Amino acid sequence: MDSSNKWTIMGGISSPDGGQSINGTMQLYSIEHKQQQIIEGFTPSFADANIDPTYKSSIVCFIGKKSSETQSFVHINEIGVPKPGSNKLKIKKPISYSPDVAMDFPVIMQPSEKYGVIFMISKMGYLFIFEMATGETIFRNRISNDLVFCSAKNTSNDGILCINRKGQVLSVAIDEEKVIPYILNSCGHIPDNVGLAFKMAQRSNLPGADELFVKQFNQLLAQADYSGAARVAISAPGDLLRNMNTINKFRTLPQAQGQPQPLLQYFSELLNGSGKLNAIESMELVKRVLEQNRKNLIEEWIKNDKLEITDELGELINRYDPQLALSIFIRKGNPEKVVQGFVQTGQFEQIIPFCKRSNYNPDFVGIITKVCPVNPEAALNLAKLACNREGGKQPMADVNQVFQIFMGFNRIQEGTAFLLEALAGNRSEEAHLQTQLFEMNIKFAPKVAEAIFQMKMFTHYDKVKIAQLCEQQQLFARALENYTDINDIRRVILNTHVLKKEEIVEFLGSLDPQQALACLYDLLKSNRQNLQIVIDSAVAYNETIPTMDLIKLFETFGAFNGIFFFVSNILNTCEDPEVYFKFIEASVKLGNFREVERVIRETQHYDPVKVKDFLKEFRLQDPRPLIYLCDMHGFVDELTRYLYKNGQSRYIEAYLYRVNIQATPAVMGTLLDLDAEESFIRKIMGGITMCNVEELVDEFDKRNKLKFLQGWLEARASEHNEDPAIHTALAKIYVSTAKEPQKFLEANNFYDSKIVGKYCEDIDPHLSVLAYKKAKGACDQELIELTNKHYLYRIQAKYLVERQDVELWKEVLQEENPHRKQLVEQVVQSALPDTKNADEVSVTVKAFIEADLPHELIDLLDKIVLHTSEFSNIKHLQNLLIYTAIKSAKDRVMDYINRLENFDGHKLAKYALEPENNLFEEAFAIYTKINEPELAVDVLLSKIGDLERSSIFAEKINDPMVWSKLGQAQLNSDMVSEAIASYIKANDPTSFVMVIGAAEREEKYDELIQFLKMAREQMKEPMVDGELIYAYAKVGSLNDIEEFINQTNSADIGRCGDRCYDEKLWEAGKLLYSHAGNNGRLASCLVHLKQFQAALEAAKKANTPKTWKEVSCACVRAREFRLAAVAGMNILIHPDHLEDLIDQYELFGYYEELISLLENGLGGERSHIGLYTELGVLYAKYMPKRLMDHLRTYFQKVNIPKLLRACETYQMWNEAVFLYSHYDEFDNAIQTMMDHSPSAWQHDLFVQNIQKVANSDLYYRAMGFYLEENPLLLNDLLISIANKVDLTKAVSEMRKLGFLILIEQFLRTVQIQNISAVNEALNEIYIENEDHESLRTSVTEFDNFDQIMLAKKVESHELLEFRRIAALMYRKNKKYLESIRLSQKDELYKVNILVIHRMPWKQLKKARSQTQLKDS
């Protein structure tokens, strides 16, 4: 997906021939327009690249290769919005793979947006690099001998990382220093490699093209195109052109009329560009703007990041606007300048945040000293910053010095605030500062001192000194905190008239327990009014000071109220029984019985026995605490005895009625044991209506006095109390007294049947049976055991039948049961025959089935269903009978099916068909009997598998559904004809898809036609109509096809035609395509039928390139060249299909007809560049003599790069030079003439082209070429390029070759430029030729050479004139002594006299001492 999320592309590869060739297919999809395009090619990728340096384009790139072609192309297409005023980029360039890997294809493509290139790696490990704006190949080399299968973009250098099959990691990247020189020197195959290198360097700011930038810059300046020159300078790499020299050039340039100053144009281009001005440019521009007082422009440029921020720029602006300069320094990040700016502008509050952000440590002491008298708050903030230790940092200023600054200005508040932050961390080395902080605030600001104490920040100050100060200022709480001597503490703590209770309590927590206890003792001793303080302290610190020690402290002073209030506060968290006892004791002594009662009722941590004994010993008049204690801890018996014996019987009634009525059984038992009067017991029982009756009955029953409760129990029963214990006790009383027990047991529903039944077993078993039956199944086991024990099998059998409990039946019918036989006999003989309930019969039968009693069960069911009219027509029982027979007596099933009528046939048939039964015939009989022919035929087909019998059954029933099922079965058995017949009888077309498939597989088209005709009568289905047409075509019924398609139908005629076309049913296809109007396919069918003229007419109607190509190919194969030419003329106008047409003719070797066809096409209105180009290629291949005339006539209409490749392939070098010259590829033209001089070189053409080349190396290669092949024309060549060649290098090259004398004419021509190398070369030639006149003229008029060296070279020459020239050279270089020496040697005294006159006096004296000259 591209970066705008508007395009996606997906690609894949395939091989149609098992790996012999690889095809690629891609799908390009526009999310915005919801359209797609299928492209043949490989390795798609998106990129956002600056094709134009000022505009970013969104492109898609891929390698395109059609499956029918061998040539691959790199495609680079712009998919986004193009630059305004420009067309969309669309590039297609051929790719040349290495000849030794002809089957190579791309596997990886990765664009580099930074450098504007595309990396491509092929299967064989070749790396290709394409330039993105032109598609030119700038690099190709093999980087791996193994398959590269994985790659990723290298974000560090915008290159590519890849892995080959061996696991090697390969990295490919652009070398910024070498890429431009490489393109200039090694990419001669690129037509304009110089222009390409320049554009790449300009676009990506790459080095290596400095000369090109300078040359372009100077040319534009010379042409007065100042804006263009400015743009070149901006795009040049580094500071090549963006320097002071460039600014000075623009400053000195003349201003054109009606145009702004050149320097302003330069700055305007810089500001309008996407970058920003460098430091030099920024300074020069700002100077001019400040002179004009237009500071707003500077602010706007800074805001838009157009200026390079420097300290110099800030200093310049500071002279005019300090605030603006401050913003410059902030952007530059110079903290020293920024802080100075804040101070200069009075923005003290900004210094601290800035220093924090920039981590800068200025001279805070000096700054604070200056700021403190002006702005103390700002000074405080600066001081905090200076002494900040966060993160373990060291303070940036001495804390003591800063503090003394505040003290010096008497700023106590600021000093305090500063120390609070500076001393954070509580360091021991700052103890004296901590002491000063407390001391000054205790003296002058006690409230502040108090606040500082509350912070608890400091611990290293002089505590004794501070404590004494606090005691003097009556800050007793802080004095307590700081004193360490216990005597001082015990003295100060007694000032309770000043100290707050909370302060004393809090302080005592800081002492050890014994010291705290001593202080509490002093407080109580000094004043009993301190009791509350002691209580609160005891409550607060009872976890550290032993609780019992505190209680003893209170007991020492008889303060039971202290014990009470102290313990009441800690009781919820204490679990010490002794503490609880002390609290209860104190409460009792204080008369607070309600609190005693509360503790007893709500807590569990006291010792109940000790408390009980204490309360009994204290003999409370109101024994309620004792009552609650005994009730909670199970001392009911002891409580009852205590109250009864101490004459407090009324509290027994109160206890039961008000406290715990559930204790009635235990109280009554104790009273019975105490032989209490019955009247007293009845009185108590009379007031009780609810209690635990079971326990009450048990208490009386244990003492054999249950009948004593009969009246009370009957009273409860009369109240409709349904408690089982009441009714169970009454049942026991009635059974034991024989008071109509059977009536009670039958009528009462609330007694416990199990207890009563067990109670009655030894008295009367029948009463037990009655009780057990009342349980409604809860006493089944007891009833079974009882009846077995007393041989009551008839009662048991009847009970089991009536219970209808399957699980109970399962238990009694177990084979291990010794009573099973007697029980079964009673069931068969009496229990089941006597029942009138069908459900009882069903459950019993099921129980017999599960007990595996088949013989007894069959006899029982036979007797019930077939011989008992009452159950004979019950469906459920008939089902059971057949079901049982299926399971246990399969031979009797068919008889039951025939004799019975009212059974569930569907369920029984399904059961009969189950795998464990497999009664297929019985199931068939059941379905037949219940009139389910479809299910019956299913059994015949799927279970019995008899198709013949199924056919007979279908004939007998003659039901459409039966015929359909039979047809399906026949179809599954590949009885296609029979199946079709069955479907037709069923008039059922629903399985038409399967029928069509089977008929086509077996080629039963005649039968299929009949079926499809029937189907058409039942439904309107396009597939049916289409298959009918296809069936007609297969049997050759063309008339039927024609008749059918002329009728109303729903067939897809075009698809039918395609099917016939695929099956090569050409005649049928012709009819169908003709009817559908598909002239393209119609033409194809006519071609296969050899009806070429008709095919041509159809192609005219279709008028598509594909159709024309097919007709053309067929006509060429058949040598119908006239018709082929007609078709070909319609293909020529389509450039994309022209190559296919050419391939057709070339395949069969008909190149003359092909050339004739293309020549005829040149005169058409729709002739195009491809036509002229391909004709040129054909001339190069087959008629080379006609190529040059073709090029001269149409060179403006051909694709020159393609024709160039053809000329190179077929060695048409003269034509290649012609094309290079007209394509402005002068470098390649020159190179071709030199490489293939016998056929391509022409002197005039060579001289004409050499002057236009971009690669200067060609000048020197041309010199070598002429020297070898045409030395006499060398001077003409050099004179033609004299203003382009580097004369020094040219002389050097000729000197190396040893033919310097050959270019004497050229050197004389260019000597006017006074170049050292030229002068020295000519001088050397003159010396060699002994031409002293020319040498003298040369050295006199042109002085740019090493004159001393020349003088030394000729001073020994045998000719006098050369020695005189040497003396002349010495004189010109003020080497007077050498000149005199040389002239004297040749006796040229007059010359020496002239020299002596010119010599300075000092040199003359020296000369006299060294020579034999005499005074003149």
mmCIF file with all atom_site columns, C-alpha atoms in Angstrom, residues 1081-1155:
data_model
loop_
_atom_site.group_PDB
_atom_site.id
_atom_site.type_symbol
_atom_site.label_atom_id
_atom_site.label_alt_id
_atom_site.label_comp_id
_atom_site.label_asym_id
_atom_site.label_entity_id
_atom_site.label_seq_id
_atom_site.pdbx_PDB_ins_code
_atom_site.Cartn_x
_atom_site.Cartn_y
_atom_site.Cartn_z
_atom_site.occupancy
_atom_site.B_iso_or_equiv
_atom_site.pdbx_formal_charge
_atom_site.auth_seq_id
_atom_site.auth_comp_id
_atom_site.auth_asym_id
_atom_site.auth_atom_id
_atom_site.pdbx_PDB_model_num
ATOM 1  C CA . ARG A 1 1081 ? -15.126 -15.279 -31.296 1.00 0.00 ? 1081 ARG A CA 1
ATOM 2  C CA . LEU A 1 1082 ? -17.170 -15.651 -34.484 1.00 0.00 ? 1082 LEU A CA 1
ATOM 3  C CA . ALA A 1 1083 ? -14.129 -14.610 -36.462 1.00 0.00 ? 1083 ALA A CA 1
ATOM 4  C CA . SER A 1 1084 ? -12.042 -17.158 -34.532 1.00 0.00 ? 1084 SER A CA 1
ATOM 5  C CA . CYS A 1 1085 ? -14.513 -19.962 -35.370 1.00 0.00 ? 1085 CYS A CA 1
ATOM 6  C CA . LEU A 1 1086 ? -14.519 -18.956 -39.034 1.00 0.00 ? 1086 LEU A CA 1
ATOM 7  C CA . VAL A 1 1087 ? -10.731 -19.003 -39.033 1.00 0.00 ? 1087 VAL A CA 1
ATOM 8  C CA . HIS A 1 1088 ? -10.768 -22.592 -37.747 1.00 0.00 ? 1088 HIS A CA 1
ATOM 9  C CA . LEU A 1 1089 ? -13.300 -23.457 -40.445 1.00 0.00 ? 1089 LEU A CA 1
ATOM 10 C CA . LYS A 1 1090 ? -10.924 -21.945 -43.072 1.00 0.00 ? 1090 LYS A CA 1
ATOM 11 C CA . GLN A 1 1091 ? -13.570 -19.366 -44.035 1.00 0.00 ? 1091 GLN A CA 1
ATOM 12 C CA . PHE A 1 1092 ? -11.083 -16.495 -44.139 1.00 0.00 ? 1092 PHE A CA 1
ATOM 13 C CA . GLN A 1 1093 ? -13.168 -13.976 -46.051 1.00 0.00 ? 1093 GLN A CA 1
ATOM 14 C CA . ALA A 1 1094 ? -16.078 -14.384 -43.643 1.00 0.00 ? 1094 ALA A CA 1
ATOM 15 C CA . ALA A 1 1095 ? -13.650 -14.204 -40.747 1.00 0.00 ? 1095 ALA A CA 1
ATOM 16 C CA . LEU A 1 1096 ? -12.348 -10.921 -42.112 1.00 0.00 ? 1096 LEU A CA 1
ATOM 17 C CA . GLU A 1 1097 ? -15.876 -9.511  -42.249 1.00 0.00 ? 1097 GLU A CA 1
ATOM 18 C CA . ALA A 1 1098 ? -16.509 -10.606 -38.664 1.00 0.00 ? 1098 ALA A CA 1
ATOM 19 C CA . ALA A 1 1099 ? -13.219 -9.051  -37.584 1.00 0.00 ? 1099 ALA A CA 1
ATOM 20 C CA . LYS A 1 1100 ? -14.269 -5.759  -39.136 1.00 0.00 ? 1100 LYS A CA 1
ATOM 21 C CA . LYS A 1 1101 ? -17.391 -5.821  -36.983 1.00 0.00 ? 1101 LYS A CA 1
ATOM 22 C CA . ALA A 1 1102 ? -15.462 -6.763  -33.860 1.00 0.00 ? 1102 ALA A CA 1
ATOM 23 C CA . ASN A 1 1103 ? -12.641 -4.327  -34.648 1.00 0.00 ? 1103 ASN A CA 1
ATOM 24 C CA . THR A 1 1104 ? -10.412 -5.333  -31.720 1.00 0.00 ? 1104 THR A CA 1
ATOM 25 C CA . PRO A 1 1105 ? -6.652  -5.855  -31.932 1.00 0.00 ? 1105 PRO A CA 1
ATOM 26 C CA . LYS A 1 1106 ? -6.907  -9.370  -30.534 1.00 0.00 ? 1106 LYS A CA 1
ATOM 27 C CA . THR A 1 1107 ? -9.357  -10.411 -33.262 1.00 0.00 ? 1107 THR A CA 1
ATOM 28 C CA . TRP A 1 1108 ? -7.347  -8.777  -36.006 1.00 0.00 ? 1108 TRP A CA 1
ATOM 29 C CA . LYS A 1 1109 ? -4.199  -10.496 -34.771 1.00 0.00 ? 1109 LYS A CA 1
ATOM 30 C CA . GLU A 1 1110 ? -5.881  -13.910 -34.775 1.00 0.00 ? 1110 GLU A CA 1
ATOM 31 C CA . VAL A 1 1111 ? -7.263  -13.416 -38.290 1.00 0.00 ? 1111 VAL A CA 1
ATOM 32 C CA . SER A 1 1112 ? -3.948  -12.047 -39.489 1.00 0.00 ? 1112 SER A CA 1
ATOM 33 C CA . CYS A 1 1113 ? -2.005  -14.961 -38.029 1.00 0.00 ? 1113 CYS A CA 1
ATOM 34 C CA . ALA A 1 1114 ? -4.358  -17.493 -39.610 1.00 0.00 ? 1114 ALA A CA 1
ATOM 35 C CA . CYS A 1 1115 ? -4.155  -15.803 -43.001 1.00 0.00 ? 1115 CYS A CA 1
ATOM 36 C CA . VAL A 1 1116 ? -0.362  -15.678 -42.822 1.00 0.00 ? 1116 VAL A CA 1
ATOM 37 C CA . ARG A 1 1117 ? -0.245  -19.384 -41.970 1.00 0.00 ? 1117 ARG A CA 1
ATOM 38 C CA . ALA A 1 1118 ? -2.510  -20.071 -44.949 1.00 0.00 ? 1118 ALA A CA 1
ATOM 39 C CA . ARG A 1 1119 ? -0.417  -17.747 -47.177 1.00 0.00 ? 1119 ARG A CA 1
ATOM 40 C CA . GLU A 1 1120 ? -3.469  -15.540 -47.742 1.00 0.00 ? 1120 GLU A CA 1
ATOM 41 C CA . PHE A 1 1121 ? -1.281  -12.433 -47.807 1.00 0.00 ? 1121 PHE A CA 1
ATOM 42 C CA . ARG A 1 1122 ? -3.882  -10.141 -49.296 1.00 0.00 ? 1122 ARG A CA 1
ATOM 43 C CA . LEU A 1 1123 ? -6.350  -10.853 -46.527 1.00 0.00 ? 1123 LEU A CA 1
ATOM 44 C CA . ALA A 1 1124 ? -3.511  -10.846 -44.015 1.00 0.00 ? 1124 ALA A CA 1
ATOM 45 C CA . ALA A 1 1125 ? -2.523  -7.367  -45.183 1.00 0.00 ? 1125 ALA A CA 1
ATOM 46 C CA . VAL A 1 1126 ? -6.071  -6.100  -44.661 1.00 0.00 ? 1126 VAL A CA 1
ATOM 47 C CA . ALA A 1 1127 ? -6.010  -7.443  -41.117 1.00 0.00 ? 1127 ALA A CA 1
ATOM 48 C CA . GLY A 1 1128 ? -2.497  -6.205  -40.566 1.00 0.00 ? 1128 GLY A CA 1
ATOM 49 C CA . MET A 1 1129 ? -3.388  -2.636  -41.539 1.00 0.00 ? 1129 MET A CA 1
ATOM 50 C CA . ASN A 1 1130 ? -5.802  -2.631  -38.612 1.00 0.00 ? 1130 ASN A CA 1
ATOM 51 C CA . ILE A 1 1131 ? -3.081  -3.848  -36.255 1.00 0.00 ? 1131 ILE A CA 1
ATOM 52 C CA . LEU A 1 1132 ? -0.399  -1.390  -37.323 1.00 0.00 ? 1132 LEU A CA 1
ATOM 53 C CA . ILE A 1 1133 ? -2.271  1.523   -35.793 1.00 0.00 ? 1133 ILE A CA 1
ATOM 54 C CA . HIS A 1 1134 ? -1.928  -0.005  -32.295 1.00 0.00 ? 1134 HIS A CA 1
ATOM 55 C CA . PRO A 1 1135 ? 1.644   0.411   -31.032 1.00 0.00 ? 1135 PRO A CA 1
ATOM 56 C CA . ASP A 1 1136 ? 1.214   -2.165  -28.272 1.00 0.00 ? 1136 ASP A CA 1
ATOM 57 C CA . HIS A 1 1137 ? 0.341   -4.914  -30.762 1.00 0.00 ? 1137 HIS A CA 1
ATOM 58 C CA . LEU A 1 1138 ? 2.775   -4.077  -33.537 1.00 0.00 ? 1138 LEU A CA 1
ATOM 59 C CA . GLU A 1 1139 ? 5.508   -6.352  -32.178 1.00 0.00 ? 1139 GLU A CA 1
ATOM 60 C CA . ASP A 1 1140 ? 3.095   -9.308  -32.107 1.00 0.00 ? 1140 ASP A CA 1
ATOM 61 C CA . LEU A 1 1141 ? 2.266   -8.719  -35.777 1.00 0.00 ? 1141 LEU A CA 1
ATOM 62 C CA . ILE A 1 1142 ? 5.940   -8.587  -36.675 1.00 0.00 ? 1142 ILE A CA 1
ATOM 63 C CA . ASP A 1 1143 ? 6.606   -11.795 -34.738 1.00 0.00 ? 1143 ASP A CA 1
ATOM 64 C CA . GLN A 1 1144 ? 3.860   -13.565 -36.773 1.00 0.00 ? 1144 GLN A CA 1
ATOM 65 C CA . TYR A 1 1145 ? 5.470   -12.749 -40.110 1.00 0.00 ? 1145 TYR A CA 1
ATOM 66 C CA . GLU A 1 1146 ? 9.017   -13.361 -38.907 1.00 0.00 ? 1146 GLU A CA 1
ATOM 67 C CA . LEU A 1 1147 ? 8.040   -16.739 -37.463 1.00 0.00 ? 1147 LEU A CA 1
ATOM 68 C CA . PHE A 1 1148 ? 7.276   -17.995 -40.960 1.00 0.00 ? 1148 PHE A CA 1
ATOM 69 C CA . GLY A 1 1149 ? 10.035  -15.996 -42.696 1.00 0.00 ? 1149 GLY A CA 1
ATOM 70 C CA . TYR A 1 1150 ? 7.744   -13.695 -44.705 1.00 0.00 ? 1150 TYR A CA 1
ATOM 71 C CA . TYR A 1 1151 ? 9.827   -10.575 -44.101 1.00 0.00 ? 1151 TYR A CA 1
ATOM 72 C CA . GLU A 1 1152 ? 9.355   -9.101  -47.583 1.00 0.00 ? 1152 GLU A CA 1
ATOM 73 C CA . GLU A 1 1153 ? 5.571   -9.143  -47.157 1.00 0.00 ? 1153 GLU A CA 1
ATOM 74 C CA . LEU A 1 1154 ? 6.041   -7.731  -43.646 1.00 0.00 ? 1154 LEU A CA 1
ATOM 75 C CA . ILE A 1 1155 ? 8.204   -4.832  -44.863 1.00 0.00 ? 1155 ILE A CA 1
#
